[in-house]
XYZ file of C-alpha atoms in Angstrom:
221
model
C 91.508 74.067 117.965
C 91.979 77.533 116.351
C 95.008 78.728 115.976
C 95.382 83.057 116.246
C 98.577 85.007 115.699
C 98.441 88.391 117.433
C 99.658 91.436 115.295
C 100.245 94.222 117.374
C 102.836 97.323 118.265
C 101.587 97.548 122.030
C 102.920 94.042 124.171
C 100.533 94.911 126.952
C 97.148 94.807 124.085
C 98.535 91.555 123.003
C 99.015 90.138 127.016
C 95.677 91.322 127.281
C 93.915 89.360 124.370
C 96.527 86.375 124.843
C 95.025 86.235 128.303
C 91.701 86.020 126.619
C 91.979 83.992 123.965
C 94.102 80.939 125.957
C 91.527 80.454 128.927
C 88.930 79.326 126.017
C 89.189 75.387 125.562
C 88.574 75.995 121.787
C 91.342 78.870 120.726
C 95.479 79.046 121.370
C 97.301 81.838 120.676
C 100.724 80.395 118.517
C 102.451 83.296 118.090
C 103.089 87.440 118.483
C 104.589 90.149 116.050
C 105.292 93.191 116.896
C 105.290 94.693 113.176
C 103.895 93.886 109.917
C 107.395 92.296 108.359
C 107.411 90.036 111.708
C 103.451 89.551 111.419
C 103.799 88.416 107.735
C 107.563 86.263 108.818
C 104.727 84.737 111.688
C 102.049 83.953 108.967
C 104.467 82.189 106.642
C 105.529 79.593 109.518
C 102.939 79.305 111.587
C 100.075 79.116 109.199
C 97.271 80.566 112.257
C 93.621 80.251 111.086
C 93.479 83.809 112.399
C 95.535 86.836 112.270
C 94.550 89.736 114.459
C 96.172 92.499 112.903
C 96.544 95.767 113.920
C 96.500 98.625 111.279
C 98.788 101.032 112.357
C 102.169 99.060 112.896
C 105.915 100.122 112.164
C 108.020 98.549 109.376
C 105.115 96.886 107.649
C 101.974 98.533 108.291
C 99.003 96.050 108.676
C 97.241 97.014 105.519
C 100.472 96.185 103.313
C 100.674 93.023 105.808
C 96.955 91.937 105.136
C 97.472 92.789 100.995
C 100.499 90.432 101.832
C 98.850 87.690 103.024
C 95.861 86.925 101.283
C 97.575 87.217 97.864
C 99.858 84.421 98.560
C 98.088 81.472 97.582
C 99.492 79.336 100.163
C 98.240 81.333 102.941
C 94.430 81.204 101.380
C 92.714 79.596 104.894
C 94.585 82.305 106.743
C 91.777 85.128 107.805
C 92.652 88.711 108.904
C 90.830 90.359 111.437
C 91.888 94.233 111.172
C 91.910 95.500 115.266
C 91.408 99.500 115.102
C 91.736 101.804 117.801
C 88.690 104.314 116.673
C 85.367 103.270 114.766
C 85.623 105.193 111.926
C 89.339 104.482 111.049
C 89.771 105.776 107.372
C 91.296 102.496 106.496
C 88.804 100.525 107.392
C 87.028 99.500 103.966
C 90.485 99.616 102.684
C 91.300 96.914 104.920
C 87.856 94.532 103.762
C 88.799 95.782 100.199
C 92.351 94.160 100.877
C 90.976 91.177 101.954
C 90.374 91.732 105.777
C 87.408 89.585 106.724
C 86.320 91.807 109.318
C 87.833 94.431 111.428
C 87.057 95.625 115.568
C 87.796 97.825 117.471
C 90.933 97.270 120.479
C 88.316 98.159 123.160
C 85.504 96.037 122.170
C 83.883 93.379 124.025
C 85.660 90.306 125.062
C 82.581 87.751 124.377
C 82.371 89.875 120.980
C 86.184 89.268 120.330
C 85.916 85.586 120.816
C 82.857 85.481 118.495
C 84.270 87.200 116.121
C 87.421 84.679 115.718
C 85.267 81.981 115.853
C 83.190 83.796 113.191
C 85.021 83.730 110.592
C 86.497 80.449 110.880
C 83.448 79.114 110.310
C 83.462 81.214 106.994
C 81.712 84.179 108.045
C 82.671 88.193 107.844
C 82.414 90.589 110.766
C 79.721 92.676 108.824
C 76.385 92.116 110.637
C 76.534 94.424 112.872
C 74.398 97.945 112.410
C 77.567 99.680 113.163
C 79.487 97.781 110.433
C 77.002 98.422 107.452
C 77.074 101.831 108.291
C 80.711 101.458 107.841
C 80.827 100.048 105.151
C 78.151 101.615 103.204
C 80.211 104.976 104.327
C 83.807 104.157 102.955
C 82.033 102.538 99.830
C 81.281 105.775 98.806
C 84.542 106.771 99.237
C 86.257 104.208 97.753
C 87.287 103.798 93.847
C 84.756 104.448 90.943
C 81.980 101.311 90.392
C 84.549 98.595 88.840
C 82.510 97.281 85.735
C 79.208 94.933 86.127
C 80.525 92.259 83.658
C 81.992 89.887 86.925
C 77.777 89.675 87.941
C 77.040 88.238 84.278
C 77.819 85.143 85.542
C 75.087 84.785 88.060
C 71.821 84.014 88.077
C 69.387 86.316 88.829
C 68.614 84.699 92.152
C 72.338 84.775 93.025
C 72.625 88.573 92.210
C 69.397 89.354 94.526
C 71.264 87.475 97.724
C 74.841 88.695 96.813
C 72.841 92.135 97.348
C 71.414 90.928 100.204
C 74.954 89.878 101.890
C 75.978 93.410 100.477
C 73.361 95.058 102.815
C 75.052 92.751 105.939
C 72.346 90.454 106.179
C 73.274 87.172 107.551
C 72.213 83.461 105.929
C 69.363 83.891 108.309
C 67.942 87.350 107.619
C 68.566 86.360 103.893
C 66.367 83.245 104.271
C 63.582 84.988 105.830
C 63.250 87.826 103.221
C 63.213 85.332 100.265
C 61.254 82.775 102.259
C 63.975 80.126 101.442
C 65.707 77.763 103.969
C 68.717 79.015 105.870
C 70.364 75.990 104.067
C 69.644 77.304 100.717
C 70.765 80.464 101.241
C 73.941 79.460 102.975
C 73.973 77.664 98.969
C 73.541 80.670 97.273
C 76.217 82.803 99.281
C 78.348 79.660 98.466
C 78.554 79.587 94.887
C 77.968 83.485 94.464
C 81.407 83.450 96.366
C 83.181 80.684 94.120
C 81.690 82.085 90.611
C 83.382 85.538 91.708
C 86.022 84.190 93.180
C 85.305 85.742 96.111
C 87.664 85.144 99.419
C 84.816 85.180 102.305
C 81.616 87.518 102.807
C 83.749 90.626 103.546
C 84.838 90.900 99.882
C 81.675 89.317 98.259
C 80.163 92.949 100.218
C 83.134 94.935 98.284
C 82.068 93.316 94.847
C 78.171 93.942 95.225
C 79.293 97.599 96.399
C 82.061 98.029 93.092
C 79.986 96.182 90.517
C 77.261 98.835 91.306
C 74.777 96.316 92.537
C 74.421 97.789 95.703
C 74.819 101.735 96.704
C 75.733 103.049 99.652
C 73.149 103.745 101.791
C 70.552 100.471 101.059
C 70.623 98.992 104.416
C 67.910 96.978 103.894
């Protein structure tokens, strides 16, 4: 079962996802904050797999929440979704960079909402998506200057080519198919990329390729 806290200022947007998320036989909503201090009070005690967190909240807002959450080591398996009312929110890559595995927007989809929880339990980021990459190529150029390439010396060459491949927003599949590998192996690759950097999840392996320099806004494959 996986377990989501909802994050969110508005009690009728969290009725409406609660509604959602409860009919599926798979998910349970186990809590609801109102703020970011409640939100992070929430996280502490409940310990969700999920938090979908809104950005804009009072008290706490939810990119000080999200910063607060995944640097507590005890709260490592928690993910953050970041919910945004527009598409280009100008926190958005602030949000991955905090740690954020994905963000979407209040008005998307339900069927995308639901795969996007079960997403990243299963380990993966929200950042497949055309929409995303543009995104994220977009607020990487805004972001801080190129942090040093010395984390990447630690890789192989092989890992560096498919940690700019998941930089792009290709998935384990797409990556597979352009290095004529198994989906398996590249899953492999992505896998120990991540634990060399110490990397959370695919959402801030992306922010490393982008930083290090090993990928540049605008290569979308």
């Amino acid at each position: 079962m996986i377990r989501v806290l909802l994050a969110d200022d508005q009690s009728l947007v969290r009725a409406g996802f609660r509604a959602l998320l409860d009919a599926q036989p798979d998910i349970e909503v186990t809590g609801e904050a109102a703020d970011g201090e409640e939100a992070l009070r929430k996280v502490r005690e409940l310990r969700p797999d999920v938090v979908l967190m809104d950005i804009r909240m009072p008290r706490l807002d939810g990119l000080a929440a999200t910063r607060r959450v995944t640097g507590e080591p005890e709260l490592t398996g928690v993910k953050v979704v970041m919910l945004t009312t527009f598409e280009l929110d100008e926190y958005v890559f602030e949000a991955i960079r905090s740690g954020a595995s994905g963000f979407l927007v209040k008005d998307t989809e339900p069927d995308e909402l639901l795969r996007a929880v079960r997403a990243v339990v299963a380990g993966d980021a929200l950042l497949s998506p055309g929409v995303t990459r543009r995104l994220i190529a977009e607020f990487a150029a805004r972001s801080k200057a190129p942090a040093a390439a010395d984390a990447l010396a630690r890789l192989t060459e092989r890992e560096k080519e498919v940690m700019a491949l998941v930089g792009i927003g290709l998935s384990n599949e797409e990556i597979a198919r352009r290095l004529v590998v198994s989906p398996l192996t590249a899953k492999t690759h992505v896998s120990r990329t991540m634990i060399k950097l110490g990397a959370r999840d695919r959402a801030q392996l992306v922010v490393l390729a982008y930083e290090s320099g090993l990928v540049r806004p605008g290569w979308l494959g």
